[in-house]
Coordinates of C-alpha atoms and ligand atoms in Angstrom, one line a residue:
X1 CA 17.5 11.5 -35.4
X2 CA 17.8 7.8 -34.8
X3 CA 13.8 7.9 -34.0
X4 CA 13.4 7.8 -38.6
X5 CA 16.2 6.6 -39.2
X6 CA 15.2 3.4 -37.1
X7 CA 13.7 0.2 -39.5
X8 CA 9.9 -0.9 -39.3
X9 CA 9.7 -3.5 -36.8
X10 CA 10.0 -4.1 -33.0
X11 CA 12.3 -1.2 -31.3
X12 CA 15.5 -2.5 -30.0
X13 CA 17.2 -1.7 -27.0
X14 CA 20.0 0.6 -28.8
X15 CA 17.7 3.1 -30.3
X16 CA 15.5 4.2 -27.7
X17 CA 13.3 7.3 -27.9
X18 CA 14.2 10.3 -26.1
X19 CA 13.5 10.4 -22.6
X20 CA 13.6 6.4 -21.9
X21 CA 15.9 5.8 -19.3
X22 CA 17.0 2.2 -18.7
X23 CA 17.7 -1.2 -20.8
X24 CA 16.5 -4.3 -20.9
X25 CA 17.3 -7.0 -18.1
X26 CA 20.2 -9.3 -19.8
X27 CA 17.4 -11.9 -19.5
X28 CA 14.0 -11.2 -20.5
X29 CA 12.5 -14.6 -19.0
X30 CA 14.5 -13.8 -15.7
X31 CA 11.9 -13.1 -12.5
X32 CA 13.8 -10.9 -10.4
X33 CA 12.8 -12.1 -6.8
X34 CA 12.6 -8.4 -5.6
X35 CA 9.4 -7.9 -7.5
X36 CA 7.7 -11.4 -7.6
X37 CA 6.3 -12.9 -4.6
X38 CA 8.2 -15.5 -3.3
X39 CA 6.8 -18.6 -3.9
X40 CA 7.0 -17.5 -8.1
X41 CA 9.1 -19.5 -10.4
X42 CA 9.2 -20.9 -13.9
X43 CA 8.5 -24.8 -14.7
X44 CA 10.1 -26.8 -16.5
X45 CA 8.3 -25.8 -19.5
X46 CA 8.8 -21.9 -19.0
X47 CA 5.7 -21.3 -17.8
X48 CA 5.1 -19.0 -14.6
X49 CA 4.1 -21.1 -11.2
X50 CA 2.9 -19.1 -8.2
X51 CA 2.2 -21.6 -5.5
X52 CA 3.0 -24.2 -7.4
X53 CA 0.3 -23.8 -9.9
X54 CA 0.8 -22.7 -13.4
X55 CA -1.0 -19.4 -15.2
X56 CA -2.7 -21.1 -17.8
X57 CA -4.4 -23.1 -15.4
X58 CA -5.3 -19.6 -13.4
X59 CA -5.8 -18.0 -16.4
X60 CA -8.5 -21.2 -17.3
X61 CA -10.3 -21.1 -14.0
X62 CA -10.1 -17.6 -13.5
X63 CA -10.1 -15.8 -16.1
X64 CA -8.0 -12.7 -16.6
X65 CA -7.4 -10.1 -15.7
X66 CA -7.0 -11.3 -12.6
X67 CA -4.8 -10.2 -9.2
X68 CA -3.5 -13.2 -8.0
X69 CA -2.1 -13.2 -4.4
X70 CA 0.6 -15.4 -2.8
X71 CA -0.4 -16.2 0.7
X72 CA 1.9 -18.0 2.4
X73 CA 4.7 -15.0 1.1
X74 CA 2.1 -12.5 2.6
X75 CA 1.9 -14.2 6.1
X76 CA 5.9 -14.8 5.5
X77 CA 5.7 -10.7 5.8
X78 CA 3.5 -10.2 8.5
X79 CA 5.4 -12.3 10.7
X80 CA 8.9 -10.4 9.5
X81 CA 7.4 -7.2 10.5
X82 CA 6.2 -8.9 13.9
X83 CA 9.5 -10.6 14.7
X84 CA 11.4 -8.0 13.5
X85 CA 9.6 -5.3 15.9
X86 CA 8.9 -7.4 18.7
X87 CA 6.7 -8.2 21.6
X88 CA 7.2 -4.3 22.8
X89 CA 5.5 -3.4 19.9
X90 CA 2.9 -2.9 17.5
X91 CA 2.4 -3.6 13.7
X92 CA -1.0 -2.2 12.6
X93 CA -1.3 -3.6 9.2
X94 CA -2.9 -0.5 6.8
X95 CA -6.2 -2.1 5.3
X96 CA -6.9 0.8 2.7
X97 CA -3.5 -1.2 0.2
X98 CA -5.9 -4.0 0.6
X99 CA -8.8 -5.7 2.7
X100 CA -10.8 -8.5 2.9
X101 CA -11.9 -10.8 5.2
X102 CA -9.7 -13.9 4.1
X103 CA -6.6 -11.0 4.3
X104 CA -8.4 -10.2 8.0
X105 CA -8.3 -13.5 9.0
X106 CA -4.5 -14.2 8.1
X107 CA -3.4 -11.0 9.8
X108 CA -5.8 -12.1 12.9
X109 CA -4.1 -15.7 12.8
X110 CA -0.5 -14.2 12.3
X111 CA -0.4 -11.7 15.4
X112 CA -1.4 -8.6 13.7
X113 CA -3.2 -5.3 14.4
X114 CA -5.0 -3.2 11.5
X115 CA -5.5 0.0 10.3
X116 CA -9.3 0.9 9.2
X117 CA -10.1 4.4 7.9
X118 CA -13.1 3.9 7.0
X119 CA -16.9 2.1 7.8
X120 CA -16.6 -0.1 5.0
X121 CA -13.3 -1.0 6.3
X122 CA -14.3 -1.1 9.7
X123 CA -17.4 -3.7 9.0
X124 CA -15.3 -5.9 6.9
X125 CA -12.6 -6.4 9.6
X126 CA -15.3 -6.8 12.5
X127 CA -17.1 -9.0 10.1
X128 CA -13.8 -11.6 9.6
X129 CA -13.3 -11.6 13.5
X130 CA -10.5 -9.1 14.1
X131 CA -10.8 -8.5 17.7
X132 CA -11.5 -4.8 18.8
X133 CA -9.4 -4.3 20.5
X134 CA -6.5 -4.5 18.0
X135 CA -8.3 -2.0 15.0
X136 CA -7.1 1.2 14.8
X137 CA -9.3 3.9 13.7
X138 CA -8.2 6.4 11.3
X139 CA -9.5 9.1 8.7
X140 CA -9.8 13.1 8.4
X141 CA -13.5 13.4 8.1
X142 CA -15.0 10.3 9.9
X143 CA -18.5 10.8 10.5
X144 CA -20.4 10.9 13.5
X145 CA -22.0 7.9 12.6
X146 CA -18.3 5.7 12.0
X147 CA -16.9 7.1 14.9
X148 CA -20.5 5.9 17.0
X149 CA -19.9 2.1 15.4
X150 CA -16.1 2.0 16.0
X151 CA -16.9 3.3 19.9
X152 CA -19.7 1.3 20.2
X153 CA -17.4 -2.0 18.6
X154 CA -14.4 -1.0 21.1
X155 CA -12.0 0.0 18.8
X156 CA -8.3 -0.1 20.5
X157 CA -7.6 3.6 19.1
X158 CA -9.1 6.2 17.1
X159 CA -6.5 8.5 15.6
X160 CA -7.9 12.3 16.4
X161 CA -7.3 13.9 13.4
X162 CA -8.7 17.7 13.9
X163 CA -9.7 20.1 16.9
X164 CA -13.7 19.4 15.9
X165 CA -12.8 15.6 16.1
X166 CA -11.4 15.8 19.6
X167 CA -14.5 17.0 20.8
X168 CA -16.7 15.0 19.1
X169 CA -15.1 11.6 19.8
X170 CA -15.0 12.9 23.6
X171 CA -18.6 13.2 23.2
X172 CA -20.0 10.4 21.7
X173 CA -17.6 8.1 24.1
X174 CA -19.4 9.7 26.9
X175 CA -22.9 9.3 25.6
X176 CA -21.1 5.3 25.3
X177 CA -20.5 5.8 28.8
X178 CA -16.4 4.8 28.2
X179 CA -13.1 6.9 27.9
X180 CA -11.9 5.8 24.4
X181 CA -8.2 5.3 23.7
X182 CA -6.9 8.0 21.1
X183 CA -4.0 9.5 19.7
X184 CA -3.6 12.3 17.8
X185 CA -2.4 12.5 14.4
X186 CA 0.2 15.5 14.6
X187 CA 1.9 17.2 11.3
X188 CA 5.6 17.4 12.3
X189 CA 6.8 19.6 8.8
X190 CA 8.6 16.3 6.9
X191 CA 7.6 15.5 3.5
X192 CA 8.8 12.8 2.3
X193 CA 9.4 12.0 -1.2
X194 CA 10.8 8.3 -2.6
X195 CA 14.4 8.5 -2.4
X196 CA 14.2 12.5 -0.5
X197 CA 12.5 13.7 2.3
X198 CA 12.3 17.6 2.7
X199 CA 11.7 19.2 6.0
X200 CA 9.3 22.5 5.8
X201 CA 7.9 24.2 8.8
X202 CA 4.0 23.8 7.6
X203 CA 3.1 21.3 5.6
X204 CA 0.2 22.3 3.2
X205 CA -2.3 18.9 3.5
X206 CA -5.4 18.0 5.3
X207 CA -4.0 15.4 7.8
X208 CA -3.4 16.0 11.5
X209 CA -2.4 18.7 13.5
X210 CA 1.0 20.6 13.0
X211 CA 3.1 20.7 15.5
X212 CA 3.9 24.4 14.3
X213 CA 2.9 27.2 16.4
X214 CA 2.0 25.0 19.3
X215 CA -1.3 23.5 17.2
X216 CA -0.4 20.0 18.2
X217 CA 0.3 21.1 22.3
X218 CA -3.0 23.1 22.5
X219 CA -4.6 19.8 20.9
X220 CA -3.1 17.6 23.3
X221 CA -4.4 20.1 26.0
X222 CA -8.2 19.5 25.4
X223 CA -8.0 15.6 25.1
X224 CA -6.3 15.4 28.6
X225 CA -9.6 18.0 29.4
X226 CA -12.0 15.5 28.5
X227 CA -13.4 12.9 30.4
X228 CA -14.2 10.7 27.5
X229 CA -10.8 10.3 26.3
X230 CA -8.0 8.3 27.3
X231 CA -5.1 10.0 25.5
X232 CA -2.6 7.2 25.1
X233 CA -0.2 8.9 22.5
X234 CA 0.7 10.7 19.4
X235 CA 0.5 9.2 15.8
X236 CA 2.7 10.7 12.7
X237 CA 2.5 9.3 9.0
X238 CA 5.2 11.1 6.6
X239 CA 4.3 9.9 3.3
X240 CA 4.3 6.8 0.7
X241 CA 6.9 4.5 -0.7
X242 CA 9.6 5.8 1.0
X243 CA 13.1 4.3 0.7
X244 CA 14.8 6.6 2.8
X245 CA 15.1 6.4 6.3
X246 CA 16.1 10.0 7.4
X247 CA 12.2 11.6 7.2
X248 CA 11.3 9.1 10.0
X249 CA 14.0 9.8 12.0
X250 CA 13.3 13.6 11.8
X251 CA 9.2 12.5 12.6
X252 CA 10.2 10.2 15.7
X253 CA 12.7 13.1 16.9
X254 CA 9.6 15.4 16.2
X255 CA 7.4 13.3 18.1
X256 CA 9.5 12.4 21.0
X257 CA 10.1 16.0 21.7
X258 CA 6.4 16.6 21.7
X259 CA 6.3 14.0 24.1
X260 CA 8.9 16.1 26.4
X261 CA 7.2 18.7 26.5
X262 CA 3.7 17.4 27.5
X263 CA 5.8 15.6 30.4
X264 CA 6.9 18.6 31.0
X265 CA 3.6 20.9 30.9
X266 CA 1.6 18.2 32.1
X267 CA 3.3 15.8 34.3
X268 CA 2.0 12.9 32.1
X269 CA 4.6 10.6 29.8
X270 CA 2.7 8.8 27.0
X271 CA 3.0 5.4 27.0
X272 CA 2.7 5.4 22.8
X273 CA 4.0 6.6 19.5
X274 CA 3.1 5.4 16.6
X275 CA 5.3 6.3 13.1
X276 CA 2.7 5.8 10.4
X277 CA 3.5 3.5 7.0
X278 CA 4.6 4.4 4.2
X279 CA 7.6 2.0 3.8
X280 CA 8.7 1.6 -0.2
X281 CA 8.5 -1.9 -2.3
X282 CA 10.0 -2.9 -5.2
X283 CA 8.3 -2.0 -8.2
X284 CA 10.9 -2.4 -10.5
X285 CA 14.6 -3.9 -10.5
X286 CA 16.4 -0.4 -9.8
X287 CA 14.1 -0.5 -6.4
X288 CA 15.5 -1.4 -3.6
X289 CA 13.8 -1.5 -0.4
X290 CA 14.4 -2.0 3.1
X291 CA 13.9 -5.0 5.3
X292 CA 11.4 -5.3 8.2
X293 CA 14.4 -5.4 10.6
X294 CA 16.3 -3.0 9.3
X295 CA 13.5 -0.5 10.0
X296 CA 13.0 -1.5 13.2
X297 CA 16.6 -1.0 14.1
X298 CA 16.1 2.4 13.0
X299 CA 13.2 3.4 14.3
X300 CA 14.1 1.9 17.7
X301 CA 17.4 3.3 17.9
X302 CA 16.1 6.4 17.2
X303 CA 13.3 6.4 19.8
X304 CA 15.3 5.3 22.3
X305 CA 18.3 7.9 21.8
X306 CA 15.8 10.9 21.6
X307 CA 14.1 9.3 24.9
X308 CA 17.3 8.9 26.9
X309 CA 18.2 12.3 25.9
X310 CA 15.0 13.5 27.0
X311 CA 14.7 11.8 29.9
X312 CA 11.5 10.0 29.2
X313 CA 10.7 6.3 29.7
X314 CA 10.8 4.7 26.0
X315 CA 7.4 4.6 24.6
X316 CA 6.0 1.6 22.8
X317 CA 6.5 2.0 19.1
X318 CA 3.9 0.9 16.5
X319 CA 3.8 1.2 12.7
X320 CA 1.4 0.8 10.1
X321 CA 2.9 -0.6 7.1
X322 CA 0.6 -1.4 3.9
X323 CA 2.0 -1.6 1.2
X324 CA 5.2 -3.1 2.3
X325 CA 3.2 -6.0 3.3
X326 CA 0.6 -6.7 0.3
X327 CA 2.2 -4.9 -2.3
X328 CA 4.6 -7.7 -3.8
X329 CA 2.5 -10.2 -2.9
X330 CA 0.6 -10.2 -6.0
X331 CA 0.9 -9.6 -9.6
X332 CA -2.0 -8.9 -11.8
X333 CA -2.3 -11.4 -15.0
X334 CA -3.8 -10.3 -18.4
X335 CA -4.2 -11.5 -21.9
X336 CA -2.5 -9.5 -24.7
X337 CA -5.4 -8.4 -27.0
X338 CA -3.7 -6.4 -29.4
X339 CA 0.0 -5.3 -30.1
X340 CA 0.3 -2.1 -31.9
X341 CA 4.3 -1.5 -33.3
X342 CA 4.0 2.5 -33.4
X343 CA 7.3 3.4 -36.0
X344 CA 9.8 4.9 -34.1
X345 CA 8.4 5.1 -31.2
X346 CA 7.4 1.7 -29.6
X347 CA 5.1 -1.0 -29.5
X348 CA 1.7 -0.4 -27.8
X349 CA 0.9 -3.9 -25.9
X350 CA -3.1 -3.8 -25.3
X351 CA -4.2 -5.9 -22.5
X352 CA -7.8 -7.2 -21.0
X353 CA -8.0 -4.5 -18.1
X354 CA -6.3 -1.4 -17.9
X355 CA -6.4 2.4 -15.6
X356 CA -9.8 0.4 -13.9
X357 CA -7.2 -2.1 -12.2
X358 CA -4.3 -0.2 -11.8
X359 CA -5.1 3.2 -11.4
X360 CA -1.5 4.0 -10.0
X361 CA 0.6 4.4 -13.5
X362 CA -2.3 7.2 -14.8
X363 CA -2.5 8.9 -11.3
X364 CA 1.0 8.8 -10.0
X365 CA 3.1 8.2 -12.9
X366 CA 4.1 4.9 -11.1
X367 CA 6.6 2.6 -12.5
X368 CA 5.9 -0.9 -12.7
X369 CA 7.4 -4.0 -14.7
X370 CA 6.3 -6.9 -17.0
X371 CA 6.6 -10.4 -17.8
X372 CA 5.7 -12.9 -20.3
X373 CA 5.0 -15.4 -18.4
X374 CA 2.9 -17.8 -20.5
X375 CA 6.4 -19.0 -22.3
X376 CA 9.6 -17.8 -22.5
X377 CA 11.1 -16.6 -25.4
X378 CA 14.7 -15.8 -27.0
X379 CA 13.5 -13.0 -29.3
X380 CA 15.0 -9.7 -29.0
X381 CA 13.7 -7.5 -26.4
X382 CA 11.3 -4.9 -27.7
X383 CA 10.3 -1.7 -25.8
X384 CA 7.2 -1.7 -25.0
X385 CA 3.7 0.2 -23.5
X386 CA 1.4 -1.9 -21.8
X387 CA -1.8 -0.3 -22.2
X388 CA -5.7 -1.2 -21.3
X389 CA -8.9 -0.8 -22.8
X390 CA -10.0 2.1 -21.6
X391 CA -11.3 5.2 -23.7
X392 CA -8.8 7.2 -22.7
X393 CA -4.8 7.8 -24.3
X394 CA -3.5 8.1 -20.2
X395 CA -4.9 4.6 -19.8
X396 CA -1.6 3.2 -18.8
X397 CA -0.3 -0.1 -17.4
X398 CA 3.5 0.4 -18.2
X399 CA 4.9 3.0 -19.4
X400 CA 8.1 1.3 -20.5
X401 CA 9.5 -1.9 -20.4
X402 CA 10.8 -4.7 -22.4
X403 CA 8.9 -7.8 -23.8
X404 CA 10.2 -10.3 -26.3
X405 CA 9.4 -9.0 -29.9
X406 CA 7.5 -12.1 -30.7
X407 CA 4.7 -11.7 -28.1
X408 CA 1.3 -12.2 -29.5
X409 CA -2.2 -11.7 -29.0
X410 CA -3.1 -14.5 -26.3
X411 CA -0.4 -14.6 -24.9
X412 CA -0.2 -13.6 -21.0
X413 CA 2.0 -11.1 -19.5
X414 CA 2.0 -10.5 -15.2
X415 CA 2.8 -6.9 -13.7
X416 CA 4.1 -7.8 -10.3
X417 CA 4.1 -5.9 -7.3
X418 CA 0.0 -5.0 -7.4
X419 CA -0.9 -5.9 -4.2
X420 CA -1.3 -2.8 -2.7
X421 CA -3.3 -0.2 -3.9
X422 CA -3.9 -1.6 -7.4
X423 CA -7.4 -3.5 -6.3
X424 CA -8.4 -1.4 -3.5
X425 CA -8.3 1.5 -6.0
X426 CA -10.2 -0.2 -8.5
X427 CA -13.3 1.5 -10.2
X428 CA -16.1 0.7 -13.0
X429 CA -14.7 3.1 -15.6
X430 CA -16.3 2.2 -18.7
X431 CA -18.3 -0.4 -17.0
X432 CA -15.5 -2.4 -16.1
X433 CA -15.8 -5.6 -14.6
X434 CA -13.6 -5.6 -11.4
X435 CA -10.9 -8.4 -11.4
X436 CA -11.1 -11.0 -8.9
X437 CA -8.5 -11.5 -6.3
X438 CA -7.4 -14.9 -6.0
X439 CA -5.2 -16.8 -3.4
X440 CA -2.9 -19.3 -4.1
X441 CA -1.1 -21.3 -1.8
X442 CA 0.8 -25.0 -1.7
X443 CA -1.0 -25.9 -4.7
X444 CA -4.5 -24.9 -4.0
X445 CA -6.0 -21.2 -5.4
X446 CA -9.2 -20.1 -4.1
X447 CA -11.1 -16.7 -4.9
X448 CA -11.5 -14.5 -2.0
X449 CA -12.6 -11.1 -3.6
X450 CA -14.7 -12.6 -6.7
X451 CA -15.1 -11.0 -10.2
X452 CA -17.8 -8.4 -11.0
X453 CA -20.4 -9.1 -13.4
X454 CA -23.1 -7.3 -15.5
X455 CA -25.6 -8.5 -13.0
X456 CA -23.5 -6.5 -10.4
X457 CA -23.5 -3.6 -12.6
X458 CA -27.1 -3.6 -13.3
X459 CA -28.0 -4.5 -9.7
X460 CA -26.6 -1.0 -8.3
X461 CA -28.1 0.8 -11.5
X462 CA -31.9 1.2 -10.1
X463 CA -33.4 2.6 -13.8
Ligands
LIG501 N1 -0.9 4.9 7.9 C1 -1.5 6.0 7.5 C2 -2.1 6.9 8.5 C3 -1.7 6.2 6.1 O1 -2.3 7.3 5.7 C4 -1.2 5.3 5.2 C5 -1.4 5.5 3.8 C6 -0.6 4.1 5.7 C7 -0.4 4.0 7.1 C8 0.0 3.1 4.8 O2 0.9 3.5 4.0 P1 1.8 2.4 3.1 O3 2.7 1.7 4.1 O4 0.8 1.5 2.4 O5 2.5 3.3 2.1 N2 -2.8 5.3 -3.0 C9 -1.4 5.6 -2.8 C10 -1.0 5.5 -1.4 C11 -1.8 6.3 -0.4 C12 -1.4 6.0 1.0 C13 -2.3 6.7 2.0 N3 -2.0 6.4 3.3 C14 -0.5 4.7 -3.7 O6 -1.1 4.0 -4.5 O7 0.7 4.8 -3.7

């Protein structure tokens, strides 16, 4: 009964309500480097500097709410992933956490492939000058027409996703007059869960083709039928923000058995595997994620004991991390609007954006953390919601987190770790202007995605 017997005023950490599991940080003003990109610190006058620059001055040239991304940490990660797997494989960076051309042009520049699943995704990494050759082409339902402009463009894969899609890209790659390289996206019965993965024999989702009751052999049987496709391997994604590295050993052992047995039915060894994304990030401080190496020990030790014991040759491994890349690259930055102390319950933080930037507390129940980063502060630690302005009580930033019990409207708080997913899942709920995505790097910050405005808005809206 502490919830009425606690005093009007900002919650403290030793009355929490029920169901609030952790404490606040010993150090409110403390940027744990797990969540913030790496080139964020505090000045000398407490004020948060992401390549060098301060937030007031982003806030004043940008406005907020804004993403702001750190590029030089975000090429720092593409080239960990590419050292880290090597020159005998591939790293297929996963476009739908977040694209645009400046982001194609730094993975172009840094050695690495991408992951389209869609037109729009397609045109914008064409557009910026990714070669061909190095796209990957992915999605459940691509239409006739995508899969015609990726053959057409010389896509280095398309990832066959269904039995009607084998046929269909065998088809129009013929009527291109080429065999189009493809793998196909099998099922092999992991789930994977953050933290858990659990193995089950079908698994009930629209991707690929199970490997259960031969569905994945019989599919690998018509694309070696069919002139138009040059079947180069097999592709398996388990899931999203995994920490856990046991449901991608269980998919590689999966795969690489599949491979066996199409040596062994065929006479053909497939030169490829790829293992999907899905590799988790730090959201929060209790987080804690693997390193690009680290995984690529894994996985390569994995593929390389299943092969031996198979007797195939190793294939060459590629991955298609997303998130793992762009997700702590960027934080989003908002203005406090209105703070709402709610008695015995907690404070309700209102910010400038909301569910139409961050869609991933509302829709996943994600977990994210908070800063002030405008000042620091010595007040108590209060626990607080960050919420948006949304018409709608699930509009969500933060569930729970700590800010100093003298924040105040104006002030600006960060949630770090919104690179991925958080802008590429952006909508116009409410008529929401999107936020711009900003790069900053050695001092300089330039807009590559720019704000929405009314005009936008209206423009689309045809009366
Ligand atoms: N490869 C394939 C075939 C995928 O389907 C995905 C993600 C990835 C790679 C990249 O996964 P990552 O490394 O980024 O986890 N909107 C959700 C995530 C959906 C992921 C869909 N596929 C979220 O916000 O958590």
């Amino acid at each position: 009964m502490s919830r009425s017997a606690h005093p009007a005023g900002p919650r403290h950490a030793d009355v929490l309500p029920e169901g609030h599991y952790s404490a606040p940080a010993a150090d409110l003003n403390a940027l744990d480097e797990k969540v913030w990109s790496r080139t964020v610190t505090r000045d000398a006058d407490g004020a948060l500097t992401v390549g060098g620059i301060t937030v007031a001055r982003l806030a004043e040239e940008f406005g907020t709410p804004a993403y702001f991304l750190d590029e030089s940490d975000f090429r720092a990660r593409c080239r960990a992933w590419a050292d880290a797997f090597g020159p005998d494989a591939d790293v297929f960076y996963a476009g739908k956490a977040f694209l645009s051309r400046a982001v194609v042009r730094w993975l172009t520049e840094e050695g690495l492939n991408l992951d389209v699943c869609s037109g729009g995704e397609l045109t914008t990494a064409l557009d910026a000058g990714m070669p061909a050759e190095r796209i990957a082409f992915h999605g459940n339902n691509k239409t006739v027409a995508e899969i015609e402009r990726a053959v057409a463009a010389g896509v280095g894969r398309i990832v066959l996703d269904s039995f009607q899609e084998i046929v269909r890209v065998a088809h129009i790659a013929q009527r291109h007059g080429v065999r189009q390289r493809v793998q196909i996206r099998v099922t092999v019965g992991v789930e994977a869960h953050t933290h858990e993965f659990i193995a089950t024999a079908h698994e009930d989702q629209k991707f690929g083709i199970a490997l259960a009751d031969g569905q994945a052999a019989e599919a690998v049987r018509r694309a070696l039928s069919l002139d138009g496709l040059d079947l180069i391997g097999v592709h398996s994604h388990i899931g999203s923000q995994i920490f856990d590295m046991a449901g991608f050993e269980v998919s590689a052992r999966r795969v690489v058995q599949l491979l066996a047995e199409i040596r062994d039915e065929h006479g053909v060894e497939l030169p490829e595997i790829d293992l999907g994304g899905g590799l988790g990030i730090a959201y929060t401080s209790d987080d804690d994620p693997r390193e690009p190496h680290e995984i690529a020990k894994a996985l390569s030790d994995i593929v390389t004991r299943e092969c031996e014991a198979a007797k195939l040759r190793t294939p060459r491994i590629s991955v298609e991390p997303g998130r793992a890349i762009v997700g702590p690259t960027a934080f989003t930055l908002y203005e406090v609007g209105t703070i709402k102390p709610l008695e015995g319950l907690r404070t309700y933080v209102s910010v400038d954006g909301g569910m139409s930037d961050n869609i991933r507390t509302a829709l996943y129940d994600a977990e994210y953390s908070v800063a002030l980063v405008s000042r620091t502060s010595d007040a108590e630690p209060m626990l607080v919601r960050v919420v948006g302005k949304h018409c709608e009580s699930g509009d969500i930033v933060v569930k729970d987190a700590f800010l100093p019990a003298d924040l105040a409207p104006g002030d600006l708080i960060a949630v770090p770790a919104t690179g991925a997913y958080c802008r590429s899942m952006a909508s116009n709920y409410n008529h929401a202007l999107r936020p711009p995505v900003v790069a900053v790097r050695d001092g300089e910050a330039r807009v590559i995605v720019r704000r929405e405005t009314e005009e936008d808005l209206l423009r689309l809206d045809v009366g």
